[in-house]
PDB file of C-alpha atoms in Angstrom:
ATOM      1  CA  MET A   1      -4.144  -2.370 -37.702  1.00 95.00           C
ATOM      2  CA  LYS A   2      -3.785   0.786 -35.331  1.00 98.00           C
ATOM      3  CA  THR A   3      -2.620   0.810 -32.114  1.00 98.00           C
ATOM      4  CA  LEU A   4      -3.423   2.493 -29.333  1.00 98.00           C
ATOM      5  CA  THR A   5      -2.572   2.758 -25.725  1.00 98.00           C
ATOM      6  CA  LEU A   6      -4.226   5.120 -23.134  1.00 98.00           C
ATOM      7  CA  LEU A   7      -2.318   6.011 -19.742  1.00 98.00           C
ATOM      8  CA  ARG A   8      -4.089   7.603 -17.248  1.00 98.00           C
ATOM      9  CA  HIS A   9      -2.230   9.782 -14.517  1.00 98.00           C
ATOM     10  CA  ALA A  10      -0.325   8.509 -11.287  1.00 97.00           C
ATOM     11  CA  LYS A  11      -2.324   9.422  -8.537  1.00 95.00           C
ATOM     12  CA  SER A  12      -1.686  12.786  -7.686  1.00 93.00           C
ATOM     13  CA  GLY A  13      -1.268  15.080  -3.999  1.00 82.00           C
ATOM     14  CA  TRP A  14      -4.334  16.431  -2.891  1.00 72.00           C
ATOM     15  CA  ASP A  15      -2.900  17.695  -0.108  1.00 75.00           C
ATOM     16  CA  ASP A  16       0.059  19.441  -1.255  1.00 66.00           C
ATOM     17  CA  PRO A  17       0.086  22.805  -0.986  1.00 75.00           C
ATOM     18  CA  VAL A  18      -0.291  24.517  -4.718  1.00 76.00           C
ATOM     19  CA  ALA A  19      -1.772  26.647  -5.867  1.00 78.00           C
ATOM     20  CA  ARG A  20      -2.814  25.632  -9.711  1.00 89.00           C
ATOM     21  CA  ASP A  21      -4.592  21.892 -10.542  1.00 91.00           C
ATOM     22  CA  PHE A  22      -1.740  21.966 -13.102  1.00 95.00           C
ATOM     23  CA  ASP A  23       0.860  21.895 -10.749  1.00 94.00           C
ATOM     24  CA  ARG A  24      -0.401  19.761  -8.334  1.00 94.00           C
ATOM     25  CA  PRO A  25       2.692  16.674  -8.116  1.00 95.00           C
ATOM     26  CA  LEU A  26       2.458  12.973  -7.469  1.00 96.00           C
ATOM     27  CA  ASN A  27       2.624  10.916  -4.327  1.00 94.00           C
ATOM     28  CA  ALA A  28       4.818   8.039  -2.965  1.00 94.00           C
ATOM     29  CA  LYS A  29       1.690   5.658  -3.756  1.00 94.00           C
ATOM     30  CA  GLY A  30       1.473   7.713  -7.174  1.00 96.00           C
ATOM     31  CA  LYS A  31       4.831   6.889  -7.856  1.00 97.00           C
ATOM     32  CA  ARG A  32       4.792   3.789  -7.083  1.00 96.00           C
ATOM     33  CA  ALA A  33       1.995   2.829  -9.713  1.00 97.00           C
ATOM     34  CA  ALA A  34       3.789   4.547 -12.356  1.00 97.00           C
ATOM     35  CA  ALA A  35       6.934   2.844 -11.854  1.00 97.00           C
ATOM     36  CA  MET A  36       5.504  -1.356 -11.490  1.00 97.00           C
ATOM     37  CA  VAL A  37       3.450   0.227 -14.429  1.00 97.00           C
ATOM     38  CA  GLY A  38       6.503   0.772 -16.105  1.00 98.00           C
ATOM     39  CA  ARG A  39       7.954  -2.564 -15.162  1.00 97.00           C
ATOM     40  CA  HIS A  40       5.031  -4.131 -16.918  1.00 97.00           C
ATOM     41  CA  MET A  41       4.653  -2.314 -19.867  1.00 97.00           C
ATOM     42  CA  ARG A  42       8.811  -3.673 -20.383  1.00 97.00           C
ATOM     43  CA  THR A  43       7.244  -7.689 -19.560  1.00 97.00           C
ATOM     44  CA  LEU A  44       5.068  -7.053 -22.600  1.00 96.00           C
ATOM     45  CA  GLU A  45       6.672  -5.431 -24.693  1.00 95.00           C
ATOM     46  CA  LEU A  46       5.164  -2.223 -25.603  1.00 96.00           C
ATOM     47  CA  ALA A  47       6.806   0.151 -28.184  1.00 95.00           C
ATOM     48  CA  PHE A  48       4.791   3.375 -29.160  1.00 97.00           C
ATOM     49  CA  ASP A  49       6.189   5.330 -32.623  1.00 96.00           C
ATOM     50  CA  HIS A  50       4.494   8.629 -31.459  1.00 98.00           C
ATOM     51  CA  ALA A  51       3.500   9.999 -28.794  1.00 98.00           C
ATOM     52  CA  ILE A  52       2.061  12.543 -27.263  1.00 98.00           C
ATOM     53  CA  ALA A  53       1.243  14.434 -23.357  1.00 98.00           C
ATOM     54  CA  SER A  54      -0.679  16.823 -20.739  1.00 98.00           C
ATOM     55  CA  PRO A  55       2.423  19.412 -20.056  1.00 98.00           C
ATOM     56  CA  ALA A  56       0.203  19.026 -16.086  1.00 98.00           C
ATOM     57  CA  VAL A  57       3.739  18.325 -12.759  1.00 97.00           C
ATOM     58  CA  ARG A  58       1.490  15.126 -12.477  1.00 97.00           C
ATOM     59  CA  VAL A  59       1.981  13.653 -15.841  1.00 98.00           C
ATOM     60  CA  VAL A  60       5.481  14.503 -16.047  1.00 98.00           C
ATOM     61  CA  GLU A  61       5.852  13.419 -12.991  1.00 97.00           C
ATOM     62  CA  THR A  62       4.230  10.266 -14.446  1.00 98.00           C
ATOM     63  CA  LEU A  63       6.454   8.963 -17.273  1.00 98.00           C
ATOM     64  CA  ALA A  64       9.043   9.936 -14.805  1.00 97.00           C
ATOM     65  CA  GLN A  65       7.786   6.936 -13.394  1.00 98.00           C
ATOM     66  CA  ILE A  66       6.791   4.976 -16.304  1.00 97.00           C
ATOM     67  CA  GLU A  67      10.443   6.098 -18.016  1.00 97.00           C
ATOM     68  CA  SER A  68      12.408   4.195 -15.182  1.00 96.00           C
ATOM     69  CA  GLY A  69       9.781   1.048 -15.050  1.00 96.00           C
ATOM     70  CA  TYR A  70      10.392   0.581 -18.366  1.00 97.00           C
ATOM     71  CA  GLY A  71      13.713   0.837 -18.919  1.00 96.00           C
ATOM     72  CA  ARG A  72      13.867   3.675 -21.687  1.00 94.00           C
ATOM     73  CA  THR A  73      12.738   7.083 -22.805  1.00 95.00           C
ATOM     74  CA  ILE A  74       8.929   8.227 -24.176  1.00 96.00           C
ATOM     75  CA  ALA A  75       9.694  11.621 -24.933  1.00 93.00           C
ATOM     76  CA  PRO A  76       5.877  12.441 -26.215  1.00 97.00           C
ATOM     77  CA  ALA A  77       5.462  15.614 -27.525  1.00 98.00           C
ATOM     78  CA  MET A  78       3.991  17.846 -25.013  1.00 98.00           C
ATOM     79  CA  ASP A  79       0.210  19.257 -26.326  1.00 98.00           C
ATOM     80  CA  ARG A  80      -1.974  21.111 -23.458  1.00 98.00           C
ATOM     81  CA  ARG A  81      -5.131  20.305 -25.651  1.00 98.00           C
ATOM     82  CA  VAL A  82      -4.664  16.536 -23.899  1.00 98.00           C
ATOM     83  CA  TYR A  83      -4.597  18.651 -20.065  1.00 98.00           C
ATOM     84  CA  LEU A  84      -8.539  17.392 -18.670  1.00 95.00           C
ATOM     85  CA  ALA A  85      -9.763  17.268 -22.024  1.00 98.00           C
ATOM     86  CA  SER A  86     -13.112  16.014 -22.751  1.00 98.00           C
ATOM     87  CA  ALA A  87     -12.674  12.715 -25.319  1.00 98.00           C
ATOM     88  CA  VAL A  88     -13.996  14.664 -28.351  1.00 98.00           C
ATOM     89  CA  THR A  89     -11.027  17.063 -27.833  1.00 98.00           C
ATOM     90  CA  LEU A  90      -8.036  14.170 -27.556  1.00 98.00           C
ATOM     91  CA  LEU A  91     -10.029  11.952 -30.171  1.00 98.00           C
ATOM     92  CA  ASP A  92      -9.347  15.213 -31.582  1.00 98.00           C
ATOM     93  CA  VAL A  93      -5.351  14.794 -31.246  1.00 98.00           C
ATOM     94  CA  VAL A  94      -5.605  11.730 -32.059  1.00 98.00           C
ATOM     95  CA  HIS A  95      -6.973  12.645 -35.066  1.00 98.00           C
ATOM     96  CA  GLY A  96      -4.124  14.856 -36.212  1.00 98.00           C
ATOM     97  CA  PHE A  97      -1.540  11.796 -35.564  1.00 98.00           C
ATOM     98  CA  PRO A  98       0.728  10.406 -38.675  1.00 97.00           C
ATOM     99  CA  ALA A  99       0.025   7.973 -40.987  1.00 96.00           C
ATOM    100  CA  GLU A 100       2.553   6.527 -40.349  1.00 97.00           C
ATOM    101  CA  ALA A 101       3.092   5.313 -36.908  1.00 98.00           C
ATOM    102  CA  ALA A 102       0.889   2.211 -35.566  1.00 98.00           C
ATOM    103  CA  ARG A 103       1.515   1.892 -32.015  1.00 98.00           C
ATOM    104  CA  ALA A 104       0.721   5.564 -30.154  1.00 98.00           C
ATOM    105  CA  LEU A 105       0.472   6.285 -26.332  1.00 98.00           C
ATOM    106  CA  LEU A 106      -1.319   9.020 -25.197  1.00 98.00           C
ATOM    107  CA  ILE A 107      -1.121  10.053 -21.696  1.00 98.00           C
ATOM    108  CA  GLY A 108      -3.757  12.520 -20.172  1.00 98.00           C
ATOM    109  CA  HIS A 109      -6.789  12.704 -17.032  1.00 98.00           C
ATOM    110  CA  ASN A 110      -9.559  11.336 -16.428  1.00 97.00           C
ATOM    111  CA  PRO A 111     -12.613  11.551 -17.558  1.00 97.00           C
ATOM    112  CA  GLY A 112     -12.605  11.757 -20.706  1.00 98.00           C
ATOM    113  CA  LEU A 113      -9.914   8.775 -20.868  1.00 98.00           C
ATOM    114  CA  GLU A 114     -12.353   7.122 -19.624  1.00 98.00           C
ATOM    115  CA  ASP A 115     -14.936   8.440 -21.617  1.00 98.00           C
ATOM    116  CA  LEU A 116     -12.842   7.745 -24.998  1.00 98.00           C
ATOM    117  CA  VAL A 117     -12.735   4.273 -24.282  1.00 98.00           C
ATOM    118  CA  LEU A 118     -16.841   4.363 -23.982  1.00 97.00           C
ATOM    119  CA  MET A 119     -16.530   6.306 -26.736  1.00 97.00           C
ATOM    120  CA  LEU A 120     -14.666   4.195 -29.593  1.00 97.00           C
ATOM    121  CA  VAL A 121     -15.261   0.699 -28.385  1.00 97.00           C
ATOM    122  CA  ALA A 122     -18.917  -0.607 -29.110  1.00 94.00           C
ATOM    123  CA  ASP A 123     -20.886  -1.381 -25.299  1.00 91.00           C
ATOM    124  CA  GLY A 124     -21.634  -5.163 -25.253  1.00 85.00           C
ATOM    125  CA  ALA A 125     -20.490  -8.019 -23.509  1.00 76.00           C
ATOM    126  CA  ASP A 126     -16.929  -7.281 -23.027  1.00 89.00           C
ATOM    127  CA  PRO A 127     -15.540  -6.909 -19.108  1.00 93.00           C
ATOM    128  CA  LEU A 128     -12.119  -5.005 -20.620  1.00 95.00           C
ATOM    129  CA  ARG A 129     -14.569  -2.485 -21.551  1.00 96.00           C
ATOM    130  CA  ASP A 130     -17.166  -3.123 -18.404  1.00 95.00           C
ATOM    131  CA  ALA A 131     -13.858  -2.760 -15.905  1.00 96.00           C
ATOM    132  CA  VAL A 132     -13.336   0.854 -17.908  1.00 97.00           C
ATOM    133  CA  GLU A 133     -16.854   1.446 -17.355  1.00 95.00           C
ATOM    134  CA  ASP A 134     -16.760   0.736 -14.115  1.00 95.00           C
ATOM    135  CA  LYS A 135     -14.085   2.960 -13.025  1.00 95.00           C
ATOM    136  CA  TYR A 136     -10.872   3.762 -14.882  1.00 97.00           C
ATOM    137  CA  PRO A 137      -8.176   3.963 -11.899  1.00 97.00           C
ATOM    138  CA  THR A 138      -5.262   7.054 -11.860  1.00 97.00           C
ATOM    139  CA  ALA A 139      -1.483   4.881 -13.772  1.00 97.00           C
ATOM    140  CA  SER A 140      -3.576   2.411 -15.081  1.00 98.00           C
ATOM    141  CA  ILE A 141      -3.099   1.069 -19.494  1.00 98.00           C
ATOM    142  CA  ALA A 142      -5.873   0.857 -21.638  1.00 98.00           C
ATOM    143  CA  GLU A 143      -5.174  -0.550 -25.505  1.00 98.00           C
ATOM    144  CA  LEU A 144      -6.918  -0.120 -28.573  1.00 98.00           C
ATOM    145  CA  GLN A 145      -6.900  -2.126 -32.082  1.00 97.00           C
ATOM    146  CA  PHE A 146      -8.528  -0.817 -35.275  1.00 97.00           C
ATOM    147  CA  GLU A 147      -8.418  -0.601 -39.108  1.00 97.00           C
ATOM    148  CA  GLY A 148      -7.766   2.472 -40.991  1.00 96.00           C
ATOM    149  CA  ASP A 149      -5.902   5.216 -40.081  1.00 97.00           C
ATOM    150  CA  TRP A 150      -5.705   7.414 -37.565  1.00 98.00           C
ATOM    151  CA  SER A 151      -8.456  10.022 -39.611  1.00 97.00           C
ATOM    152  CA  ASP A 152     -11.313   7.198 -39.553  1.00 94.00           C
ATOM    153  CA  LEU A 153     -10.761   6.642 -35.869  1.00 97.00           C
ATOM    154  CA  ALA A 154     -14.492   6.984 -34.416  1.00 96.00           C
ATOM    155  CA  THR A 155     -17.594   5.889 -32.122  1.00 96.00           C
ATOM    156  CA  GLY A 156     -17.701   2.725 -31.404  1.00 96.00           C
ATOM    157  CA  THR A 157     -14.463   1.523 -33.737  1.00 96.00           C
ATOM    158  CA  ALA A 158     -12.258  -0.077 -31.798  1.00 97.00           C
ATOM    159  CA  ARG A 159     -11.427  -3.212 -30.263  1.00 96.00           C
ATOM    160  CA  LEU A 160      -9.769  -2.632 -26.424  1.00 97.00           C
ATOM    161  CA  THR A 161      -7.315  -5.071 -26.061  1.00 97.00           C
ATOM    162  CA  ARG A 162      -5.737  -4.913 -22.391  1.00 97.00           C
ATOM    163  CA  PHE A 163      -6.607  -3.151 -19.163  1.00 98.00           C
ATOM    164  CA  VAL A 164      -4.608  -3.054 -17.316  1.00 97.00           C
ATOM    165  CA  ARG A 165      -4.888  -1.026 -13.508  1.00 97.00           C
ATOM    166  CA  PRO A 166      -1.786  -1.210 -10.651  1.00 96.00           C
ATOM    167  CA  ARG A 167      -4.111  -3.101  -8.471  1.00 94.00           C
ATOM    168  CA  ASP A 168      -3.743  -5.908 -10.522  1.00 94.00           C
ATOM    169  CA  LEU A 169       0.118  -5.670 -10.226  1.00 94.00           C
ATOM    170  CA  ASP A 170      -0.336  -4.757  -6.826  1.00 91.00           C
ATOM    171  CA  PRO A 171      -3.109  -5.356  -4.556  1.00 88.00           C
ATOM    172  CA  THR A 172      -0.575  -2.936  -2.480  1.00 88.00           C
ATOM    173  CA  LEU A 173      -1.133   0.067  -4.973  1.00 87.00           C
ATOM    174  CA  GLY A 174      -5.150  -1.301  -5.227  1.00 81.00           C
ATOM    175  CA  PRO A 175      -7.861   2.083  -3.362  1.00 75.00           C
ATOM    176  CA  ASP A 176      -8.348   0.443   0.070  1.00 56.00           C
ATOM    177  CA  ALA A 177      -4.072   0.212   0.185  1.00 46.00           C
ATOM    178  CA  ASP A 178      -2.048   4.039   1.626  1.00 42.00           C
TER     179      ASP A 178
END
């Protein structure tokens, strides 16, 4: 069985004066949320033998905060294809994961990550999938499991086993709080 964990970058600063979207940094709430999610990942004893990330500044900064809470280095390969990628492009990236990897982490952006979950997990009476469909907030993690190889992953073949939003860990990190 393979496990794919999807991490959306933490909340970034829209009011930051940067010339390109690619260079947008995290804001204070995003840094807090990412560190908390990292601590939660440590308590869940999540481990990854392969990781790929968007090279955008907000993803790099999310990883730094995740790692500080997680207590270990993730050191993903940076892949420009992940930056603002569609679900189809993200699936192509996943199809290229090494066969020997059993637990992989993909760190990127919405709407691609949300669309990927909704594509891979069949629609049905699944409260976790419903929560993703409602909203895949910044710094949230979704964990999917499926049988077969990475190249076998296709529409409706995965089970969503975990969906954790920062507000699930600390209500002050929810949408109504600064």
